[in-house]
Amino acid sequence: MWAKELYGFADHVPETEEYGVTSDVYRARRPFVPEKIVELLNGDLPGVIRSKGHFWVASRPDWVIEFSLAGALSSIKPLGHWWAVVPEARWPQSGGGRSFLEENWVEPWGDRRQEIVFIGSDYNWPALKARLDDCLVPEASAQSIEGLPDYADPLPTWRVKGVE
């Protein structure tokens, strides 16, 4: 069936129509409250069959955190650090890397952001988006990195190899 989709055969019904598969991307700039987002992502996501993306939490503003869900298997793990915590002298100076950095830079967070795609069948995107929004640090408490509240953090300790 993938070949029919790829080459545009007129009689092929796309999976989005045949099976009702849809996808939505969640985007936000404010950090998540760690306990809330871990509970949501490790909990029931009715109708979601695949999800992948990255996010950040208030208790770990240096870390890009990756979320992956495939069926019943999910993981939350460190992906690396945001450019916002890398000394500017080490940033890309030109080309696509520099352009990407500039396009994704928004004060006061730098390049920190939530970007998670959800793919599924018959899931309620407005309800899921509202649940995700509820996991964000309240706007009144999210004015700067230094001013973020001190939240409990259920995630394991992560270390950068070779750094104490």
Backbone as ProteinMPNN parsed JSONL, in Angstrom:
{"seq_chain_A": "MWAKELYGFADHVPETEEYGVTSDVYRARRPFVPEKIVELLNGDLPGVIRSKGHFWVASRPDWVIEFSLAGALSSIKPLGHWWAVVPEARWPQSGGGRSFLEENWVEPWGDRRQEIVFIGSDYNWPALKARLDDCLVPEASAQSIEGLPDYADPLPTWRVKGVE", "coords_chain_A": {"N_chain_A": [[0.815, -1.206, 0.0], [2.055, 1.17, 0.59], [3.459, 1.896, -1.691], [1.441, 2.58, -3.47], [0.525, 4.855, -2.193], [2.817, 6.445, -2.302], [3.245, 6.745, -5.091], [0.904, 7.841, -5.957], [-1.496, 6.488, -6.833], [-4.773, 6.523, -8.053], [-6.868, 5.038, -6.932], [-6.198, 4.459, -4.353], [-6.878, 4.732, -0.922], [-5.899, 7.001, 1.452], [-4.318, 6.246, 4.622], [-5.061, 7.998, 6.595], [-7.668, 8.625, 5.986], [-8.882, 6.089, 5.633], [-8.444, 4.681, 8.066], [-8.731, 6.588, 9.993], [-6.495, 7.831, 11.083], [-4.697, 10.366, 12.617], [-2.592, 13.247, 13.215], [-1.076, 15.459, 15.547], [0.758, 18.295, 16.638], [2.204, 19.282, 19.619], [3.129, 22.352, 20.916], [4.972, 24.557, 22.917], [6.408, 27.129, 24.973], [6.96, 27.697, 27.681], [8.256, 25.963, 30.594], [7.54, 22.559, 31.637], [5.886, 21.383, 34.616], [7.619, 19.112, 36.487], [6.566, 16.664, 37.855], [3.903, 16.648, 36.968], [4.04, 16.427, 34.108], [5.433, 14.018, 33.757], [3.668, 12.226, 34.951], [1.452, 12.513, 33.215], [2.541, 11.729, 30.66], [3.363, 9.128, 31.216], [0.997, 7.987, 31.762], [-2.413, 7.162, 30.874], [-3.152, 7.572, 27.511], [-5.558, 7.836, 25.675], [-6.327, 6.522, 22.497], [-3.968, 7.415, 21.328], [-1.326, 6.194, 19.459], [1.29, 6.459, 18.765], [3.998, 8.532, 19.615], [6.35, 11.172, 19.735], [9.014, 13.293, 20.607], [10.452, 16.313, 22.019], [11.09, 17.958, 25.167], [11.092, 20.232, 28.018], [11.699, 20.638, 31.535], [10.926, 22.507, 34.505], [12.644, 22.008, 36.655], [14.992, 21.152, 35.532], [16.443, 22.992, 33.65], [18.558, 22.94, 31.856], [18.486, 20.659, 30.309], [17.522, 18.901, 27.36], [14.826, 16.884, 26.94], [13.806, 13.743, 25.855], [10.849, 12.268, 24.611], [9.267, 9.236, 23.866], [6.844, 7.178, 22.447], [5.478, 4.126, 21.578], [2.937, 2.233, 20.839], [2.376, 0.333, 23.647], [4.778, 0.853, 24.837], [6.932, 3.168, 26.314], [9.268, 5.888, 26.714], [11.214, 8.156, 28.613], [13.861, 10.187, 28.425], [17.207, 11.639, 28.724], [18.329, 13.876, 26.192], [20.249, 15.68, 25.582], [21.818, 18.924, 25.847], [20.329, 22.202, 25.862], [20.958, 24.793, 23.472], [20.974, 27.199, 24.73], [22.396, 26.924, 27.094], [24.935, 26.46, 26.357], [28.143, 27.841, 25.926], [28.28, 30.863, 24.094], [30.393, 31.174, 22.311], [30.776, 28.649, 21.342], [28.67, 28.14, 19.694], [27.075, 27.407, 16.516], [28.476, 29.191, 13.808], [27.668, 29.894, 11.295], [25.604, 29.039, 8.437], [23.178, 26.319, 8.242], [22.872, 25.398, 10.896], [23.264, 27.691, 12.483], [21.189, 29.307, 11.501], [18.958, 27.747, 12.211], [19.177, 27.871, 15.016], [18.816, 30.647, 15.465], [16.198, 30.972, 14.458], [14.755, 29.53, 16.304], [15.064, 30.788, 18.719], [13.813, 32.376, 21.496], [13.285, 34.849, 23.779], [12.406, 34.702, 27.27], [13.602, 32.228, 27.192], [15.456, 31.216, 25.397], [16.443, 28.651, 23.261], [14.868, 26.72, 24.35], [12.049, 24.594, 24.407], [8.818, 23.031, 23.986], [8.058, 20.35, 21.971], [6.175, 18.027, 20.706], [4.941, 15.34, 18.896], [1.836, 13.775, 18.356], [0.291, 10.835, 17.385], [-2.475, 9.087, 16.216], [-5.653, 7.368, 16.489], [-8.892, 8.445, 16.56], [-8.477, 10.047, 18.866], [-8.869, 12.622, 21.313], [-7.907, 15.569, 20.505], [-8.195, 18.363, 21.383], [-8.768, 17.944, 24.134], [-6.482, 16.523, 24.988], [-4.496, 18.417, 24.426], [-5.275, 20.417, 26.248], [-4.773, 19.054, 28.636], [-1.979, 18.826, 28.454], [-1.29, 21.567, 28.424], [-2.052, 22.148, 31.031], [0.02, 21.052, 32.411], [2.083, 22.816, 32.211], [4.292, 25.205, 33.743], [2.727, 27.696, 35.659], [1.99, 30.803, 34.077], [2.461, 33.173, 35.563], [4.452, 32.359, 37.26], [6.524, 31.837, 35.621], [8.65, 33.608, 34.481], [11.344, 33.906, 34.135], [14.398, 31.99, 33.895], [15.828, 31.927, 36.293], [13.836, 32.571, 38.101], [12.099, 30.433, 38.271], [9.898, 28.209, 39.981], [10.759, 25.904, 42.653], [10.407, 22.713, 42.021], [9.32, 19.379, 42.893], [11.025, 16.553, 41.591], [10.589, 13.78, 39.715], [12.232, 12.422, 37.964], [15.067, 10.341, 37.014], [18.526, 10.774, 38.087], [20.706, 12.398, 35.864], [23.77, 12.319, 34.171], [26.436, 13.974, 32.49], [28.659, 12.368, 30.478], [31.935, 12.118, 31.622], [31.826, 14.518, 32.951], [31.712, 15.987, 36.079]], "CA_chain_A": [[0.0, 0.0, 0.0], [2.893, 2.361, 0.642], [3.817, 2.272, -3.059], [0.292, 3.29, -4.029], [0.532, 6.186, -1.581], [3.98, 7.16, -2.807], [3.134, 7.064, -6.514], [-0.34, 8.537, -6.215], [-2.554, 5.752, -7.513], [-6.065, 7.179, -7.813], [-7.812, 4.223, -6.163], [-5.711, 4.226, -2.983], [-7.422, 5.589, 0.128], [-4.86, 7.218, 2.46], [-4.607, 5.705, 5.947], [-5.734, 9.026, 7.384], [-9.104, 8.516, 5.72], [-9.353, 4.721, 5.803], [-8.386, 4.251, 9.461], [-8.925, 7.723, 10.884], [-5.237, 8.191, 11.735], [-4.39, 11.789, 12.552], [-1.459, 13.651, 14.041], [-1.06, 16.842, 16.016], [2.008, 18.644, 17.305], [2.08, 20.177, 20.771], [4.242, 23.292, 21.018], [4.873, 25.569, 23.97], [7.718, 27.648, 25.377], [7.154, 27.574, 29.126], [8.612, 24.608, 31.011], [6.557, 21.721, 32.313], [6.072, 20.977, 36.006], [8.114, 17.746, 36.287], [5.656, 15.591, 38.277], [2.696, 16.644, 36.145], [4.253, 15.92, 32.753], [5.797, 12.601, 33.852], [2.417, 11.489, 35.203], [0.649, 12.513, 31.989], [3.161, 10.936, 29.594], [3.408, 7.718, 31.627], [-0.371, 7.561, 32.026], [-3.286, 6.757, 29.775], [-3.317, 8.512, 26.395], [-6.523, 7.107, 24.834], [-6.314, 6.759, 21.061], [-2.622, 7.737, 20.839], [-0.583, 4.961, 19.21], [2.702, 6.811, 18.579], [4.323, 9.904, 19.976], [7.784, 11.398, 19.851], [9.373, 14.7, 20.623], [11.325, 16.739, 23.107], [10.497, 18.933, 26.067], [11.937, 20.601, 29.153], [10.996, 20.796, 32.799], [11.439, 23.631, 35.301], [13.705, 21.579, 37.566], [16.194, 20.833, 34.754], [16.386, 23.875, 32.479], [19.667, 22.709, 30.927], [18.314, 19.405, 29.588], [16.52, 18.533, 26.357], [14.337, 15.571, 27.341], [13.116, 13.093, 24.748], [9.74, 11.371, 24.905], [8.932, 8.347, 22.768], [5.778, 6.228, 22.739], [5.091, 3.257, 20.464], [2.023, 1.266, 21.44], [2.383, 0.361, 25.11], [6.127, 1.126, 25.299], [7.294, 4.583, 26.296], [10.498, 6.241, 27.417], [11.554, 9.551, 28.864], [15.297, 10.125, 28.681], [17.934, 12.847, 28.325], [18.76, 13.936, 24.798], [21.404, 16.581, 25.517], [21.593, 20.24, 26.438], [19.854, 23.28, 24.996], [21.996, 25.751, 23.084], [20.925, 28.308, 25.691], [23.361, 26.708, 28.178], [26.249, 26.284, 25.74], [28.776, 29.157, 25.72], [28.01, 31.391, 22.749], [31.573, 30.964, 21.465], [30.693, 27.296, 20.777], [27.493, 28.046, 18.835], [27.374, 27.445, 15.08], [28.702, 30.573, 13.378], [27.034, 30.152, 10.002], [24.912, 27.9, 7.844], [21.886, 25.841, 8.719], [22.857, 25.321, 12.359], [23.072, 29.045, 13.019], [19.838, 29.726, 11.117], [18.025, 27.009, 13.066], [19.286, 28.445, 16.352], [18.189, 31.972, 15.454], [14.758, 30.803, 14.239], [14.143, 28.91, 17.474], [15.444, 31.531, 19.912], [12.784, 33.277, 22.013], [13.564, 35.235, 25.171], [13.632, 34.522, 28.052], [13.932, 30.805, 27.264], [16.439, 30.778, 24.409], [15.905, 27.641, 22.332], [14.063, 25.743, 25.098], [10.669, 24.538, 23.918], [8.118, 21.752, 23.964], [7.632, 19.955, 20.627], [5.856, 16.603, 20.763], [3.901, 14.936, 17.948], [0.958, 12.691, 18.792], [-0.317, 10.171, 16.235], [-3.414, 8.088, 16.708], [-6.958, 7.208, 15.877], [-10.018, 8.813, 17.432], [-8.124, 10.671, 20.139], [-9.449, 13.951, 21.473], [-6.787, 16.497, 20.541], [-8.4, 19.513, 22.285], [-8.661, 17.506, 25.532], [-5.079, 16.206, 25.25], [-3.77, 19.695, 24.454], [-5.616, 21.063, 27.518], [-4.033, 18.323, 29.678], [-0.582, 19.239, 28.328], [-1.216, 22.96, 28.891], [-2.172, 22.124, 32.488], [1.314, 20.62, 32.954], [3.041, 23.927, 32.121], [4.443, 26.096, 34.891], [1.833, 28.844, 35.458], [2.657, 31.956, 33.462], [2.902, 34.113, 36.592], [5.66, 31.807, 37.889], [7.483, 31.506, 34.561], [9.103, 34.842, 33.848], [12.766, 33.771, 33.853], [14.988, 30.734, 34.375], [16.193, 32.105, 37.699], [12.641, 32.726, 38.911], [11.229, 29.256, 38.231], [9.692, 27.571, 41.285], [11.493, 24.673, 42.955], [9.441, 21.61, 41.976], [9.774, 17.999, 43.072], [11.433, 16.017, 40.296], [10.587, 12.311, 39.776], [13.12, 11.837, 36.955], [16.351, 9.88, 37.562], [19.676, 11.67, 37.933], [21.429, 12.237, 34.61], [25.114, 12.906, 34.186], [27.115, 14.067, 31.215], [29.851, 11.529, 30.548], [33.188, 12.853, 31.774], [31.631, 15.771, 33.682], [31.273, 15.74, 37.46]], "C_chain_A": [[0.859, 1.271, 0.0], [3.274, 2.832, -0.759], [2.677, 3.026, -3.723], [0.241, 4.716, -3.485], [1.643, 7.043, -2.18], [3.791, 7.623, -4.242], [1.767, 7.597, -6.924], [-1.397, 7.79, -6.991], [-3.91, 6.307, -7.091], [-6.987, 6.361, -6.922], [-7.357, 3.956, -4.725], [-6.32, 5.241, -2.022], [-6.335, 5.766, 1.188], [-5.298, 6.684, 3.826], [-5.337, 6.72, 6.823], [-7.235, 8.971, 7.195], [-9.639, 7.115, 6.042], [-9.438, 4.306, 7.273], [-8.581, 5.382, 10.465], [-7.673, 8.123, 11.641], [-4.977, 9.679, 11.529], [-3.153, 12.07, 13.391], [-1.584, 15.133, 14.381], [0.262, 17.072, 16.732], [1.707, 19.62, 18.432], [3.333, 21.032, 20.832], [3.953, 24.289, 22.138], [6.286, 26.006, 24.319], [7.974, 27.494, 26.876], [7.525, 26.143, 29.496], [7.422, 23.871, 31.616], [6.908, 21.603, 33.799], [6.461, 19.497, 35.936], [7.125, 16.646, 36.656], [4.429, 15.501, 37.383], [2.934, 16.033, 34.77], [4.647, 14.446, 32.766], [4.547, 11.758, 34.085], [1.565, 11.412, 33.94], [1.246, 11.585, 30.931], [3.261, 9.453, 29.938], [2.011, 7.152, 31.892], [-1.107, 7.166, 30.762], [-3.424, 7.884, 28.759], [-4.256, 7.846, 25.389], [-6.451, 7.52, 23.366], [-4.954, 7.09, 20.482], [-1.856, 6.431, 20.675], [0.913, 5.207, 19.028], [2.874, 8.264, 18.977], [5.831, 10.015, 20.092], [8.023, 12.896, 19.85], [10.294, 15.016, 21.774], [10.627, 17.823, 23.921], [11.509, 19.315, 27.136], [11.073, 20.81, 30.377], [11.692, 21.869, 33.625], [12.611, 23.243, 36.185], [15.023, 21.265, 36.862], [16.26, 21.684, 33.491], [17.52, 23.687, 31.479], [19.394, 21.567, 29.952], [17.198, 19.418, 28.542], [16.112, 17.107, 26.74], [13.524, 14.991, 26.181], [11.997, 12.196, 25.276], [9.468, 10.548, 23.668], [7.88, 7.356, 23.246], [5.475, 5.455, 21.463], [4.236, 2.148, 21.062], [2.024, 1.414, 22.944], [3.76, 0.691, 25.685], [6.435, 2.615, 25.213], [8.61, 4.789, 27.027], [10.6, 7.756, 27.526], [13.026, 9.527, 29.236], [15.99, 11.413, 28.226], [18.389, 12.757, 26.876], [20.026, 14.774, 24.643], [21.066, 17.889, 26.194], [21.083, 21.221, 25.386], [21.037, 24.178, 24.63], [22.072, 26.9, 24.09], [21.933, 28.148, 26.829], [24.773, 26.454, 27.656], [26.87, 27.669, 25.573], [28.627, 29.613, 24.266], [29.19, 31.194, 21.794], [31.55, 29.591, 20.799], [29.468, 27.102, 19.88], [27.929, 27.972, 17.374], [27.491, 28.901, 14.629], [28.021, 30.909, 12.06], [26.255, 28.915, 9.572], [23.611, 27.547, 8.52], [21.785, 25.775, 10.224], [22.598, 26.673, 12.989], [21.671, 29.552, 12.708], [18.788, 29.059, 11.996], [18.007, 27.591, 14.475], [18.577, 29.791, 16.426], [16.678, 31.876, 15.293], [14.04, 30.269, 15.477], [14.453, 29.621, 18.783], [14.333, 32.51, 20.289], [13.127, 33.582, 23.471], [12.315, 35.056, 26.019], [14.163, 33.097, 28.029], [15.035, 30.359, 26.314], [15.803, 29.797, 23.447], [15.081, 26.575, 23.043], [12.62, 25.794, 24.608], [10.129, 23.115, 24.038], [7.708, 21.501, 22.51], [7.431, 18.444, 20.633], [4.733, 16.314, 19.775], [3.137, 13.752, 18.532], [0.246, 12.147, 17.558], [-1.271, 9.116, 16.767], [-4.7, 8.077, 15.929], [-8.025, 7.536, 16.909], [-9.583, 9.32, 18.803], [-8.658, 12.1, 20.14], [-8.326, 14.968, 21.629], [-7.051, 17.706, 21.447], [-8.268, 19.122, 23.765], [-7.215, 17.191, 25.892], [-4.252, 17.483, 25.327], [-4.037, 20.426, 25.771], [-4.88, 20.387, 28.679], [-2.555, 18.704, 29.651], [-0.387, 20.671, 28.823], [-1.265, 23.033, 30.415], [-0.869, 21.685, 33.16], [2.365, 21.73, 32.917], [3.115, 24.685, 33.44], [3.515, 27.28, 34.653], [2.609, 30.07, 34.965], [3.2, 32.942, 34.492], [4.193, 33.659, 37.268], [6.771, 31.542, 36.883], [7.894, 32.767, 33.809], [10.585, 34.8, 33.473], [13.246, 32.422, 34.374], [15.252, 30.831, 35.874], [14.975, 32.145, 38.607], [11.712, 31.524, 38.919], [11.095, 28.65, 39.629], [10.516, 26.292, 41.419], [10.492, 23.529, 43.065], [10.107, 20.285, 42.325], [10.028, 17.415, 41.688], [11.515, 14.494, 40.374], [11.553, 11.638, 38.8], [14.434, 11.373, 37.593], [17.445, 10.92, 37.35], [20.376, 11.35, 36.612], [22.766, 12.921, 34.743], [25.636, 12.962, 32.759], [28.41, 13.287, 31.364], [31.099, 12.399, 30.624], [33.057, 14.16, 32.518], [31.106, 15.432, 35.062], [30.241, 16.763, 37.858]], "O_chain_A": [[0.449, 2.31, -0.518], [3.4, 4.034, -0.994], [2.904, 3.993, -4.45], [-0.047, 5.663, -4.218], [1.436, 8.208, -2.518], [4.131, 8.756, -4.582], [1.504, 7.785, -8.112], [-2.141, 8.411, -7.75], [-4.156, 6.532, -5.906], [-7.817, 6.935, -6.217], [-8.064, 3.294, -3.965], [-6.287, 6.447, -2.268], [-5.888, 4.778, 1.77], [-6.486, 6.67, 4.148], [-6.132, 6.349, 7.687], [-7.994, 9.237, 8.126], [-10.703, 6.968, 6.643], [-10.399, 3.652, 7.678], [-8.594, 5.139, 11.671], [-7.765, 8.693, 12.728], [-5.031, 10.183, 10.407], [-2.721, 11.23, 14.181], [-2.119, 15.933, 13.613], [0.816, 16.163, 17.352], [1.05, 20.641, 18.234], [4.452, 20.521, 20.803], [2.838, 24.79, 22.278], [7.251, 25.318, 23.99], [9.095, 27.192, 27.285], [7.15, 25.207, 28.791], [6.44, 24.478, 32.044], [8.071, 21.71, 34.186], [5.708, 18.698, 35.38], [6.867, 15.766, 35.834], [3.965, 14.404, 37.073], [2.137, 15.217, 34.306], [4.24, 13.696, 31.88], [4.389, 10.696, 33.482], [1.015, 10.356, 33.629], [0.54, 10.748, 30.369], [3.244, 8.609, 29.041], [1.867, 5.972, 32.209], [-0.506, 6.876, 29.728], [-3.771, 9.012, 29.111], [-3.801, 7.344, 24.36], [-6.506, 8.704, 23.035], [-4.786, 7.053, 19.263], [-1.74, 5.65, 21.619], [1.714, 4.277, 19.126], [2.018, 9.109, 18.715], [6.506, 9.069, 20.497], [7.325, 13.657, 19.181], [10.844, 14.125, 22.422], [9.716, 18.503, 23.448], [12.628, 18.802, 27.167], [9.885, 21.115, 30.281], [12.889, 22.111, 33.471], [13.487, 24.069, 36.44], [16.057, 21.128, 37.516], [16.146, 21.16, 32.383], [17.457, 24.217, 30.37], [20.002, 21.509, 28.883], [16.087, 19.88, 28.801], [16.964, 16.226, 26.85], [12.67, 15.665, 25.605], [12.172, 11.466, 26.252], [9.438, 11.073, 22.555], [8.012, 6.766, 24.318], [5.246, 6.041, 20.405], [4.748, 1.237, 21.712], [1.714, 2.483, 23.469], [3.9, 0.8, 26.903], [6.229, 3.245, 24.176], [9.014, 3.969, 27.853], [10.144, 8.51, 26.666], [13.407, 8.922, 30.238], [15.432, 12.182, 27.443], [18.783, 11.692, 26.4], [20.781, 14.599, 23.688], [20.148, 17.963, 27.011], [21.365, 21.091, 24.195], [21.995, 24.301, 25.392], [23.132, 27.499, 24.27], [22.292, 29.136, 27.469], [25.7, 26.257, 28.441], [26.188, 28.59, 25.121], [28.826, 28.833, 23.335], [28.989, 31.062, 20.587], [32.232, 29.384, 19.795], [29.254, 26.006, 19.362], [29.023, 28.419, 17.027], [26.688, 29.744, 15.029], [27.82, 32.082, 11.744], [26.253, 27.889, 10.253], [23.022, 28.339, 9.256], [20.728, 26.064, 10.785], [21.804, 26.789, 13.923], [21.031, 30.163, 13.564], [17.852, 29.706, 12.467], [16.94, 27.78, 15.059], [17.814, 30.039, 17.36], [15.946, 32.631, 15.933], [12.853, 30.53, 15.671], [14.133, 29.104, 19.853], [13.959, 33.37, 19.492], [13.243, 32.673, 24.293], [11.219, 35.253, 25.495], [15.089, 32.781, 28.777], [15.505, 29.226, 26.416], [14.745, 30.072, 22.88], [14.636, 25.619, 22.407], [12.044, 26.866, 24.418], [10.877, 22.147, 24.173], [7.077, 22.357, 21.89], [8.394, 17.679, 20.574], [3.69, 16.968, 19.809], [3.724, 12.847, 19.125], [-0.332, 12.907, 16.78], [-0.923, 8.344, 17.661], [-4.823, 8.684, 14.865], [-8.048, 6.966, 17.999], [-10.252, 9.05, 19.8], [-8.869, 12.7, 19.085], [-7.846, 15.208, 22.737], [-6.169, 18.049, 22.235], [-7.718, 19.885, 24.558], [-6.759, 17.546, 26.979], [-3.397, 17.614, 26.203], [-3.114, 20.998, 26.351], [-4.416, 21.062, 29.598], [-1.943, 18.885, 30.703], [0.562, 20.957, 29.553], [-0.603, 23.876, 31.021], [-0.679, 21.923, 34.353], [3.425, 21.596, 33.528], [2.125, 24.793, 34.163], [3.505, 27.829, 33.551], [3.736, 30.325, 35.391], [4.288, 33.489, 34.309], [4.943, 34.483, 37.791], [7.845, 31.07, 37.256], [7.53, 32.962, 32.65], [11.035, 35.554, 32.61], [12.58, 31.791, 35.195], [14.931, 29.913, 36.628], [15.077, 31.785, 39.779], [10.638, 31.585, 39.517], [12.072, 28.586, 40.375], [10.914, 25.684, 40.426], [9.81, 23.39, 44.08], [11.299, 20.091, 42.086], [9.329, 17.743, 40.729], [12.412, 13.962, 41.027], [11.682, 10.414, 38.806], [14.87, 11.94, 38.595], [17.303, 11.83, 36.534], [20.609, 10.186, 36.285], [22.876, 13.981, 35.359], [25.319, 12.108, 31.931], [29.176, 13.533, 32.296], [31.299, 13.297, 29.806], [34.051, 14.858, 32.712], [30.151, 14.666, 35.194], [29.743, 16.731, 38.984]]}, "name": "protein", "num_of_chains": 1, "seq": "MWAKELYGFADHVPETEEYGVTSDVYRARRPFVPEKIVELLNGDLPGVIRSKGHFWVASRPDWVIEFSLAGALSSIKPLGHWWAVVPEARWPQSGGGRSFLEENWVEPWGDRRQEIVFIGSDYNWPALKARLDDCLVPEASAQSIEGLPDYADPLPTWRVKGVE"}
